Amino acid sequence: ETGVTQSPTHLIKTRGQQVTLRCSSQSGHNTVSWYQQALGQGPQFIFQYYREEENGRGNFPPRFSGLQFPNYSSELNVNALELDDSALYLCASNQIGGPSTDTQYFGPGTRLTVL
Amino acid sequence: QKEVEQNSGPLSVPEGAIASLNCTYSDRGSQSFFWYRQYSGKSPELIMFIYSNGDKEDGRFTAQLNKASQYVSLLIRDSQPSDSATYLCAVRAGGTSYGKLTFGQGTILTVHP
């Protein structure tokens, strides 16, 4: 167990709806990154949050947005859901400025199904 | 060319054998390299990280990095059936992109008794 938690575990939505996924980082970690993993593929970087600001973004449209809170927890919001958004959404945390500053630890993930 | 490519699988080895997993990357500025293990239906679990050229050993696992060849590998000695999983190679580019890990597609390893 890494200490990174995510909720909910599973979620079913219909096309066009909006979804919010939540993540609590490991104790002592100040950075949260979100990844999307489609079946049979490696995780794809969505974005990272550090000090409550977006600190890098992958090739995802603006309908993917996020937040980081003062306690370093984070939310991923996806608007106007599409069928291709069905995937495992992973949150990872690390400590920028720490001894292994870029070593990321993953939470258990949220499985999103869009019908 | 994909940014991070792993040897195509699936890879099947007998129990007790050495499993060799390979990964190449395209960005010469890459700084940090990671191996994750992912069991079916679970999230990736960090096995090892390596920053410098050469070998790094941790128990039955050895990571090897050759930046000149843009190549990183993972050797698993004395493979056990519990090692059966998908192994993901991940690379972090240089600069301040601390968060962005670029993953390969994964190699499925099966260790049969």
GROMACS .gro file of C-alpha atoms in nm:
model
  228
    1GLU     CA    1   0.000   0.000   0.000
    2THR     CA    2   0.135   0.339  -0.101
    3GLY     CA    3  -0.082   0.565   0.112
    4VAL     CA    4  -0.238   0.723  -0.197
    5THR     CA    5  -0.615   0.687  -0.191
    6GLN     CA    6  -0.871   0.740  -0.464
    7SER     CA    7  -1.248   0.752  -0.477
    8PRO     CA    8  -1.469   0.616  -0.602
    9THR     CA    9  -1.337   0.272  -0.695
   10HIS     CA   10  -1.576   0.224  -0.984
   11LEU     CA   11  -1.807   0.458  -1.167
   12ILE     CA   12  -2.056   0.419  -1.452
   13LYS     CA   13  -2.168   0.724  -1.645
   14THR     CA   14  -2.346   0.792  -1.971
   15ARG     CA   15  -2.211   0.986  -2.265
   16GLY     CA   16  -2.234   1.362  -2.218
   17GLN     CA   17  -2.233   1.353  -1.840
   18GLN     CA   18  -1.968   1.501  -1.611
   19VAL     CA   19  -1.758   1.317  -1.354
   20THR     CA   20  -1.533   1.412  -1.061
   21LEU     CA   21  -1.265   1.178  -0.934
   22ARG     CA   22  -1.079   1.236  -0.608
   23CYS     CA   23  -0.731   1.160  -0.481
   24SER     CA   24  -0.550   1.201  -0.151
   25SER     CA   25  -0.174   1.206  -0.178
   26GLN     CA   26   0.067   1.009   0.036
   27SER     CA   27   0.161   1.179   0.361
   28GLY     CA   28   0.444   1.424   0.302
   29HIS     CA   29   0.389   1.444  -0.073
   30ASN     CA   30   0.313   1.783  -0.228
   31THR     CA   31   0.251   1.688  -0.590
   32VAL     CA   32  -0.026   1.494  -0.760
   33SER     CA   33  -0.028   1.365  -1.116
   34TRP     CA   34  -0.319   1.210  -1.301
   35TYR     CA   35  -0.295   0.939  -1.564
   36GLN     CA   36  -0.543   0.762  -1.790
   37GLN     CA   37  -0.486   0.395  -1.865
   38ALA     CA   38  -0.690   0.234  -2.139
   39LEU     CA   39  -0.717  -0.142  -2.146
   40GLY     CA   40  -0.395  -0.305  -2.263
   41GLN     CA   41  -0.201   0.022  -2.272
   42GLY     CA   42   0.045   0.202  -2.050
   43PRO     CA   43  -0.075   0.500  -1.846
   44GLN     CA   44  -0.097   0.834  -2.030
   45PHE     CA   45  -0.012   1.155  -1.844
   46ILE     CA   46  -0.306   1.393  -1.811
   47PHE     CA   47  -0.163   1.668  -1.586
   48GLN     CA   48   0.022   1.740  -1.265
   49TYR     CA   49  -0.060   1.974  -0.977
   50TYR     CA   50   0.198   2.134  -0.752
   51ARG     CA   51   0.128   2.412  -0.504
   52GLU     CA   52  -0.234   2.417  -0.617
   53GLU     CA   53  -0.142   2.501  -0.975
   54GLU     CA   54  -0.122   2.296  -1.292
   55ASN     CA   55   0.244   2.214  -1.346
   56GLY     CA   56   0.239   2.037  -1.679
   57ARG     CA   57  -0.024   1.887  -1.904
   58GLY     CA   58  -0.035   1.601  -2.148
   59ASN     CA   59  -0.223   1.576  -2.475
   60PHE     CA   60  -0.574   1.589  -2.333
   61PRO     CA   61  -0.854   1.831  -2.429
   62PRO     CA   62  -0.969   2.114  -2.200
   63ARG     CA   63  -1.272   1.915  -2.086
   64PHE     CA   64  -1.022   1.738  -1.861
   65SER     CA   65  -0.956   1.975  -1.572
   66GLY     CA   66  -0.829   1.950  -1.220
   67LEU     CA   67  -0.777   2.108  -0.883
   68GLN     CA   68  -0.536   2.070  -0.597
   69PHE     CA   69  -0.631   2.173  -0.245
   70PRO     CA   70  -0.413   2.314   0.035
   71ASN     CA   71  -0.388   1.967   0.192
   72TYR     CA   72  -0.244   1.845  -0.144
   73SER     CA   73  -0.547   1.632  -0.229
   74SER     CA   74  -0.672   1.665  -0.583
   75GLU     CA   75  -0.972   1.630  -0.811
   76LEU     CA   76  -0.996   1.534  -1.176
   77ASN     CA   77  -1.303   1.660  -1.358
   78VAL     CA   78  -1.411   1.539  -1.699
   79ASN     CA   79  -1.694   1.714  -1.881
   80ALA     CA   80  -1.900   1.595  -2.177
   81LEU     CA   81  -1.797   1.234  -2.133
   82GLU     CA   82  -1.723   1.030  -2.442
   83LEU     CA   83  -1.716   0.653  -2.486
   84ASP     CA   84  -1.336   0.665  -2.527
   85ASP     CA   85  -1.303   0.813  -2.178
   86SER     CA   86  -1.372   0.466  -2.040
   87ALA     CA   87  -1.047   0.376  -1.865
   88LEU     CA   88  -0.866   0.333  -1.536
   89TYR     CA   89  -0.780   0.674  -1.393
   90LEU     CA   90  -0.472   0.674  -1.179
   91CYS     CA   91  -0.349   0.930  -0.935
   92ALA     CA   92   0.017   0.937  -0.834
   93SER     CA   93   0.192   1.148  -0.574
   94ASN     CA   94   0.551   1.252  -0.514
   95GLN     CA   95   0.748   1.504  -0.315
   96ILE     CA   96   0.911   1.776  -0.522
   97GLY     CA   97   1.221   1.881  -0.330
   98GLY     CA   98   1.241   1.553  -0.142
   99PRO     CA   99   1.512   1.286  -0.154
  100SER     CA  100   1.354   1.095  -0.442
  101THR     CA  101   1.183   1.393  -0.586
  102ASP     CA  102   1.035   1.238  -0.898
  103THR     CA  103   0.952   0.892  -0.771
  104GLN     CA  104   0.578   0.857  -0.807
  105TYR     CA  105   0.354   0.625  -0.611
  106PHE     CA  106   0.017   0.528  -0.750
  107GLY     CA  107  -0.320   0.499  -0.586
  108PRO     CA  108  -0.553   0.206  -0.656
  109GLY     CA  109  -0.728   0.387  -0.941
  110THR     CA  110  -1.085   0.462  -1.039
  111ARG     CA  111  -1.240   0.248  -1.311
  112LEU     CA  112  -1.467   0.470  -1.521
  113THR     CA  113  -1.712   0.317  -1.766
  114VAL     CA  114  -1.897   0.545  -2.008
  115LEU     CA  115  -2.207   0.397  -2.172
  116GLN     CA  116   0.859   0.619  -3.331
  117LYS     CA  117   0.704   0.577  -2.990
  118GLU     CA  118   0.866   0.770  -2.707
  119VAL     CA  119   0.906   0.458  -2.493
  120GLU     CA  120   0.897   0.110  -2.639
  121GLN     CA  121   0.910  -0.221  -2.461
  122ASN     CA  122   0.991  -0.561  -2.600
  123SER     CA  123   0.679  -0.720  -2.733
  124GLY     CA  124   0.531  -0.992  -2.526
  125PRO     CA  125   0.394  -1.187  -2.382
  126LEU     CA  126   0.706  -1.332  -2.224
  127SER     CA  127   0.689  -1.676  -2.070
  128VAL     CA  128   0.966  -1.823  -1.854
  129PRO     CA  129   0.985  -2.129  -1.629
  130GLU     CA  130   1.001  -2.090  -1.254
  131GLY     CA  131   1.358  -2.027  -1.139
  132ALA     CA  132   1.473  -1.878  -1.470
  133ILE     CA  133   1.589  -1.525  -1.542
  134ALA     CA  134   1.332  -1.298  -1.704
  135SER     CA  135   1.470  -1.015  -1.916
  136LEU     CA  136   1.255  -0.711  -1.991
  137ASN     CA  137   1.377  -0.440  -2.226
  138CYS     CA  138   1.286  -0.082  -2.296
  139THR     CA  139   1.413   0.186  -2.534
  140TYR     CA  140   1.338   0.557  -2.524
  141SER     CA  141   1.367   0.834  -2.778
  142ASP     CA  142   1.436   1.147  -2.567
  143ARG     CA  143   1.811   1.177  -2.506
  144GLY     CA  144   1.742   1.430  -2.231
  145SER     CA  145   1.561   1.173  -2.019
  146GLN     CA  146   1.682   1.178  -1.661
  147SER     CA  147   1.505   0.913  -1.459
  148PHE     CA  148   1.389   0.565  -1.536
  149PHE     CA  149   1.139   0.350  -1.353
  150TRP     CA  150   1.006  -0.002  -1.360
  151TYR     CA  151   0.655  -0.068  -1.235
  152ARG     CA  152   0.475  -0.396  -1.194
  153GLN     CA  153   0.102  -0.412  -1.252
  154TYR     CA  154  -0.111  -0.709  -1.160
  155SER     CA  155  -0.433  -0.758  -1.351
  156GLY     CA  156  -0.699  -0.516  -1.229
  157LYS     CA  157  -0.457  -0.334  -0.998
  158SER     CA  158  -0.257  -0.013  -1.017
  159PRO     CA  159   0.115   0.009  -1.101
  160GLU     CA  160   0.353  -0.071  -0.816
  161LEU     CA  161   0.704   0.074  -0.818
  162ILE     CA  162   0.978  -0.190  -0.836
  163MET     CA  163   1.291   0.011  -0.905
  164PHE     CA  164   1.423   0.341  -1.027
  165ILE     CA  165   1.761   0.416  -1.182
  166TYR     CA  166   1.925   0.745  -1.268
  167SER     CA  167   2.284   0.662  -1.363
  168ASN     CA  168   2.443   0.441  -1.624
  169GLY     CA  169   2.519   0.090  -1.509
  170ASP     CA  170   2.345  -0.167  -1.294
  171LYS     CA  171   2.134  -0.129  -0.984
  172GLU     CA  172   2.040  -0.434  -0.784
  173ASP     CA  173   1.759  -0.483  -0.534
  174GLY     CA  174   1.703  -0.839  -0.423
  175ARG     CA  175   1.611  -1.050  -0.723
  176PHE     CA  176   1.573  -0.743  -0.946
  177THR     CA  177   1.849  -0.570  -1.143
  178ALA     CA  178   1.790  -0.258  -1.349
  179GLN     CA  179   2.041  -0.172  -1.620
  180LEU     CA  180   2.072   0.168  -1.786
  181ASN     CA  181   2.270   0.265  -2.095
  182LYS     CA  182   2.203   0.627  -2.181
  183ALA     CA  183   2.426   0.621  -2.489
  184SER     CA  184   2.211   0.346  -2.637
  185GLN     CA  185   1.892   0.489  -2.483
  186TYR     CA  186   1.818   0.154  -2.334
  187VAL     CA  187   1.699   0.035  -1.995
  188SER     CA  188   1.629  -0.319  -1.886
  189LEU     CA  189   1.502  -0.517  -1.591
  190LEU     CA  190   1.629  -0.861  -1.500
  191ILE     CA  191   1.435  -1.080  -1.262
  192ARG     CA  192   1.640  -1.365  -1.122
  193ASP     CA  193   1.489  -1.684  -0.982
  194SER     CA  194   1.151  -1.595  -1.132
  195GLN     CA  195   0.848  -1.699  -0.929
  196PRO     CA  196   0.487  -1.752  -1.038
  197SER     CA  197   0.402  -1.447  -0.822
  198ASP     CA  198   0.615  -1.238  -1.062
  199SER     CA  199   0.354  -1.297  -1.333
  200ALA     CA  200   0.227  -0.950  -1.416
  201THR     CA  201   0.257  -0.667  -1.667
  202TYR     CA  202   0.584  -0.475  -1.635
  203LEU     CA  203   0.581  -0.110  -1.728
  204CYS     CA  204   0.886   0.095  -1.817
  205ALA     CA  205   0.852   0.469  -1.745
  206VAL     CA  206   1.080   0.757  -1.832
  207ARG     CA  207   1.096   1.113  -1.703
  208ALA     CA  208   1.230   1.379  -1.934
  209GLY     CA  209   1.490   1.629  -1.822
  210GLY     CA  210   1.413   1.977  -1.694
  211THR     CA  211   1.142   2.053  -1.444
  212SER     CA  212   0.878   1.814  -1.576
  213TYR     CA  213   0.887   1.625  -1.250
  214GLY     CA  214   0.539   1.491  -1.295
  215LYS     CA  215   0.532   1.363  -1.645
  216LEU     CA  216   0.622   1.001  -1.674
  217THR     CA  217   0.602   0.853  -2.020
  218PHE     CA  218   0.518   0.484  -2.012
  219GLY     CA  219   0.575   0.203  -2.253
  220GLN     CA  220   0.289  -0.022  -2.349
  221GLY     CA  221   0.397  -0.287  -2.098
  222THR     CA  222   0.526  -0.642  -2.129
  223ILE     CA  223   0.317  -0.927  -1.995
  224LEU     CA  224   0.532  -1.178  -1.807
  225THR     CA  225   0.411  -1.527  -1.721
  226VAL     CA  226   0.620  -1.748  -1.495
  227HIS     CA  227   0.502  -2.108  -1.518
  228PRO     CA  228   0.575  -2.371  -1.253
   0.00000   0.00000   0.00000
